[in-house]
Amino acid sequence: MRRSLVVGNWKMNGTRASAELLAKGIIAGLGSDHADIAVCVPYVYLPYVAELVKDTALALGAQNVADQSSGAYTGEISASMLKEVGCTYALVGHSERRSYYGDTNESVAARFRQAQEQNIIPVLCVGETLEQREQDQTFAVINEQLDAVINLVGIAAFSAAVIAYEPVWAIGTGKTASDEQAQEVHHYIRQYIAAKDQVIADKIQILYGGSAKPDNAKGLFAMPDIDGGLIGGASLDAESFLKIYHSI
Ligand code: 13P
């Protein structure tokens, strides 16, 4: 049985005070240890939230990681820095990074490798735009996004990674993929991995992201290949994030 995982992505929101309040609210409502849970916090608030999550079941994640290990890369944050402040996870290849900041399949693969070199679990985000879906390019796009990473680090590296399927058209739009639409792509991703390594495919957590909310999470999480969620907007409110977590 795969353990489920719910990850909040706070994106560029909040203040130090609101970040601390949100983390405290989540910790207070964790309850039973039925699934893994993490929050991806803006870089500058990581140390504050790290203090609060210590000795709790709430894990800490970053929203990105540099594609280099150290050196003259102004503005970047390395995997070893993230490790030092207590990150367990780092998102790589979020669609907002890919579309607004030029993260390419190759740089995403390098970020994935950097994270793993510091024993940080990369959460590799993949997904198609609306235009790509309408042109029946969904699987081709996902193949390319996965292949860039597999080619750099090898399939074995996926034994310590998470994949998040986030259809770009569903992110922040209120348009969730239907349970069946999401399941179809999750199943495809698992089969794609299985063709290279069945054991890893059976084990890897594949999360759904894109307008996941308390009222649609249960249906999504009931799908056989959906192992949890990567939650944006609804993770900014402790109550809704916890409702999603508890609907697993
Ligand atoms: P929303 O849940 O706000 O659609 O965001 C999804 C997302 O991008 C999580 O990484």
Coordinates of C-alpha atoms and ligand atoms in Angstrom, one line a residue:
M1 CA 0.0 0.0 0.0
R2 CA 1.3 3.5 -0.8
R3 CA 1.0 6.1 1.9
S4 CA -0.8 9.2 0.8
L5 CA 0.7 12.7 0.9
V6 CA -0.9 16.1 0.9
V7 CA 1.4 19.1 0.2
G8 CA 0.4 22.8 0.5
N9 CA 2.1 25.2 -1.8
W10 CA 1.8 28.7 -0.3
K11 CA 3.3 30.3 -3.4
M12 CA 4.2 34.0 -2.9
N13 CA 1.6 34.7 -0.2
G14 CA 1.5 35.9 3.4
T15 CA 3.7 37.6 6.0
R16 CA 5.9 36.1 8.7
A17 CA 3.0 36.4 11.1
S18 CA 0.4 34.8 8.8
A19 CA 2.9 32.0 7.9
E20 CA 3.4 31.2 11.6
L21 CA -0.3 31.3 12.3
L22 CA -1.1 29.1 9.4
A23 CA 1.6 26.5 10.4
K24 CA 0.3 26.5 14.0
G25 CA -3.3 26.0 12.8
I26 CA -2.3 23.1 10.7
I27 CA -0.3 21.5 13.4
A28 CA -3.1 21.9 15.9
G29 CA -5.5 19.9 13.6
L30 CA -3.2 17.1 12.4
G31 CA -4.8 14.4 14.4
S32 CA -4.1 10.8 13.4
D33 CA -1.0 10.0 11.4
H34 CA -3.0 8.5 8.5
A35 CA -1.0 10.2 5.7
D36 CA 2.1 12.3 5.1
I37 CA 1.6 16.1 5.1
A38 CA 3.9 19.0 4.2
V39 CA 3.9 22.7 3.4
C40 CA 6.0 24.5 0.8
V41 CA 6.8 27.9 2.3
P42 CA 8.3 31.0 0.8
Y43 CA 12.1 30.8 1.3
V44 CA 12.4 33.6 3.8
Y45 CA 9.8 32.1 6.1
L46 CA 11.3 28.6 6.1
P47 CA 13.4 29.1 9.3
Y48 CA 10.4 30.4 11.3
V49 CA 8.1 27.6 10.1
A50 CA 10.9 25.1 10.7
E51 CA 10.9 26.0 14.4
L52 CA 7.2 25.3 14.6
V53 CA 7.1 22.0 12.8
K54 CA 9.9 20.5 14.8
D55 CA 8.8 17.2 16.4
T56 CA 5.5 17.3 14.6
A57 CA 4.2 15.3 11.7
L58 CA 4.1 18.4 9.4
A59 CA 7.1 18.3 7.1
L60 CA 8.7 21.4 5.5
G61 CA 9.2 22.0 1.8
A62 CA 10.6 24.7 -0.5
Q63 CA 8.9 25.9 -3.7
N64 CA 12.0 25.5 -5.9
V65 CA 15.7 24.8 -5.6
A66 CA 18.7 25.9 -7.6
D67 CA 20.0 23.9 -10.5
Q68 CA 23.6 24.4 -9.2
S69 CA 25.1 23.4 -5.9
S70 CA 26.8 26.7 -5.0
G71 CA 28.7 29.7 -6.4
A72 CA 28.0 32.9 -8.3
Y73 CA 24.2 32.4 -9.0
T74 CA 22.7 35.6 -7.6
G75 CA 19.3 35.2 -6.2
E76 CA 19.3 31.4 -6.2
I77 CA 18.9 29.1 -3.1
S78 CA 20.8 25.8 -3.1
A79 CA 19.7 22.4 -1.9
S80 CA 22.2 22.4 0.9
M81 CA 20.8 25.7 2.2
L82 CA 17.3 24.2 2.1
K83 CA 18.6 21.1 3.9
E84 CA 20.2 23.2 6.6
V85 CA 16.9 24.9 7.4
G86 CA 15.1 21.6 7.6
C87 CA 13.4 21.0 4.2
T88 CA 12.3 17.5 3.5
Y89 CA 10.7 18.3 0.1
A90 CA 11.3 20.8 -2.7
L91 CA 9.0 21.4 -5.6
V92 CA 10.7 21.3 -9.0
G93 CA 9.2 22.3 -12.3
H94 CA 6.1 23.9 -11.0
S95 CA 4.2 25.3 -14.1
E96 CA 4.5 28.9 -12.8
R97 CA 8.3 28.4 -12.7
R98 CA 8.2 26.9 -16.2
S99 CA 5.9 29.6 -17.7
Y100 CA 7.0 32.8 -15.9
Y101 CA 10.6 32.2 -15.1
G102 CA 11.9 30.1 -17.9
D103 CA 12.5 26.8 -16.1
T104 CA 13.1 24.3 -18.8
N105 CA 12.9 20.5 -18.8
E106 CA 16.7 20.4 -18.5
S107 CA 16.9 22.9 -15.7
V108 CA 14.1 21.1 -13.9
A109 CA 16.1 17.8 -14.2
A110 CA 19.2 19.6 -12.7
R111 CA 17.1 20.9 -9.8
F112 CA 15.7 17.4 -9.2
R113 CA 19.3 16.1 -9.0
Q114 CA 20.5 18.9 -6.7
A115 CA 17.6 18.2 -4.3
Q116 CA 18.4 14.5 -4.2
E117 CA 22.1 15.1 -3.6
Q118 CA 21.1 16.7 -0.3
N119 CA 18.5 14.0 0.5
I120 CA 15.6 16.4 -0.2
I121 CA 12.7 14.7 -1.9
P122 CA 11.9 16.4 -5.2
V123 CA 8.3 16.8 -6.0
L124 CA 8.4 16.9 -9.8
C125 CA 5.5 18.8 -11.3
V126 CA 4.3 17.9 -14.7
G127 CA 1.2 18.8 -16.7
E128 CA -0.2 20.2 -19.9
T129 CA -1.7 23.6 -20.9
L130 CA -5.3 23.8 -22.2
E131 CA -4.0 24.3 -25.7
Q132 CA -1.9 21.1 -25.4
R133 CA -4.8 19.1 -24.1
E134 CA -7.1 20.3 -26.9
Q135 CA -4.4 19.2 -29.4
D136 CA -4.2 15.8 -27.8
Q137 CA -0.7 16.5 -26.6
T138 CA -1.1 15.7 -22.9
F139 CA 0.8 12.5 -22.9
A140 CA 3.5 13.7 -25.2
V141 CA 4.1 16.7 -23.0
I142 CA 4.3 14.6 -19.9
N143 CA 6.6 12.1 -21.6
E144 CA 9.0 15.0 -22.4
Q145 CA 8.8 16.4 -18.9
L146 CA 9.5 12.9 -17.3
D147 CA 12.1 11.9 -19.9
A148 CA 14.3 15.0 -19.2
V149 CA 14.6 13.9 -15.6
I150 CA 14.9 10.2 -16.2
N151 CA 17.6 10.8 -18.8
L152 CA 19.7 12.8 -16.3
V153 CA 19.3 10.9 -13.1
G154 CA 18.0 7.5 -14.2
I155 CA 14.8 5.8 -13.2
A156 CA 16.2 4.5 -9.9
A157 CA 16.2 8.0 -8.6
F158 CA 12.4 8.0 -8.7
S159 CA 12.5 5.7 -5.6
A160 CA 13.1 8.8 -3.6
A161 CA 10.8 11.3 -5.4
V162 CA 7.2 12.4 -5.7
I163 CA 5.4 13.3 -9.0
A164 CA 2.7 15.9 -9.0
Y165 CA 0.3 16.0 -12.0
E166 CA -0.9 19.6 -12.3
P167 CA -2.9 20.4 -15.4
V168 CA -2.0 24.0 -16.1
W169 CA -5.6 24.8 -17.0
A170 CA -6.8 23.7 -13.6
I171 CA -4.3 25.8 -11.5
G172 CA -6.0 28.7 -9.7
T173 CA -8.9 28.6 -12.2
G174 CA -11.5 26.8 -10.1
K175 CA -11.7 24.3 -13.0
T176 CA -10.6 21.0 -11.4
A177 CA -9.9 18.0 -13.6
S178 CA -12.7 15.5 -13.1
D179 CA -11.8 12.4 -11.0
E180 CA -11.7 10.4 -14.2
Q181 CA -9.6 12.9 -16.2
A182 CA -7.1 13.1 -13.4
Q183 CA -7.1 9.3 -12.9
E184 CA -6.5 8.8 -16.7
V185 CA -3.3 10.8 -16.6
H186 CA -2.1 9.4 -13.2
H187 CA -2.5 5.9 -14.6
Y188 CA -0.6 6.9 -17.7
I189 CA 2.3 8.3 -15.6
R190 CA 2.4 5.2 -13.4
Q191 CA 2.4 3.0 -16.5
Y192 CA 5.2 5.1 -18.1
I193 CA 7.3 4.5 -15.0
A194 CA 6.3 0.9 -14.8
A195 CA 7.6 0.2 -18.3
K196 CA 11.0 1.2 -16.9
D197 CA 10.7 -0.1 -13.3
Q198 CA 7.6 -1.8 -11.9
V199 CA 8.7 -1.7 -8.3
I200 CA 9.2 2.0 -8.4
A201 CA 6.0 2.6 -10.2
D202 CA 4.0 0.7 -7.6
K203 CA 5.7 2.7 -4.8
I204 CA 5.8 6.3 -6.1
Q205 CA 3.4 8.8 -4.8
I206 CA 1.6 10.7 -7.6
L207 CA -0.2 13.8 -6.4
Y208 CA -3.0 15.7 -8.1
G209 CA -2.9 19.5 -8.2
G210 CA -5.2 22.2 -9.7
S211 CA -8.1 23.7 -7.8
A212 CA -8.3 20.9 -5.3
K213 CA -10.7 21.9 -2.6
P214 CA -12.3 20.3 0.5
D215 CA -15.4 19.5 -1.6
N216 CA -13.7 17.7 -4.5
A217 CA -10.7 16.2 -2.7
K218 CA -12.5 13.0 -1.6
G219 CA -13.5 12.0 -5.1
L220 CA -10.0 12.6 -6.5
F221 CA -8.3 10.8 -3.6
A222 CA -10.5 7.8 -4.1
M223 CA -9.0 7.2 -7.6
P224 CA -6.6 4.2 -7.6
D225 CA -3.6 6.1 -8.9
I226 CA -4.1 9.4 -7.1
D227 CA -2.0 9.3 -3.9
G228 CA -2.8 12.8 -2.5
G229 CA -2.7 16.4 -3.6
L230 CA -0.6 19.4 -4.2
I231 CA -2.8 22.2 -2.9
G232 CA -2.4 25.9 -3.8
G233 CA -5.2 28.3 -2.8
A234 CA -6.9 26.0 -0.4
S235 CA -3.7 25.4 1.6
L236 CA -3.7 29.1 2.7
D237 CA -6.5 28.4 5.1
A238 CA -5.7 25.9 7.9
E239 CA -9.3 24.6 8.1
S240 CA -9.6 23.9 4.3
F241 CA -6.2 22.4 4.1
L242 CA -6.9 20.1 7.0
K243 CA -10.3 19.1 5.5
I244 CA -8.4 18.1 2.4
Y245 CA -5.9 16.2 4.5
H246 CA -8.6 14.4 6.5
S247 CA -10.5 13.5 3.4
I248 CA -7.8 11.0 2.4
Ligands
13P1 P1 -4.5 25.8 -6.8 O1 -4.8 24.7 -5.8 O2 -4.6 27.2 -6.3 O3 -5.2 25.6 -8.1 O4 -3.0 25.7 -7.2 C1 -2.5 24.4 -7.5 C2 -1.0 24.5 -7.5 O5 -0.4 25.1 -8.4 C3 -0.3 23.8 -6.4 O6 1.1 23.8 -6.7

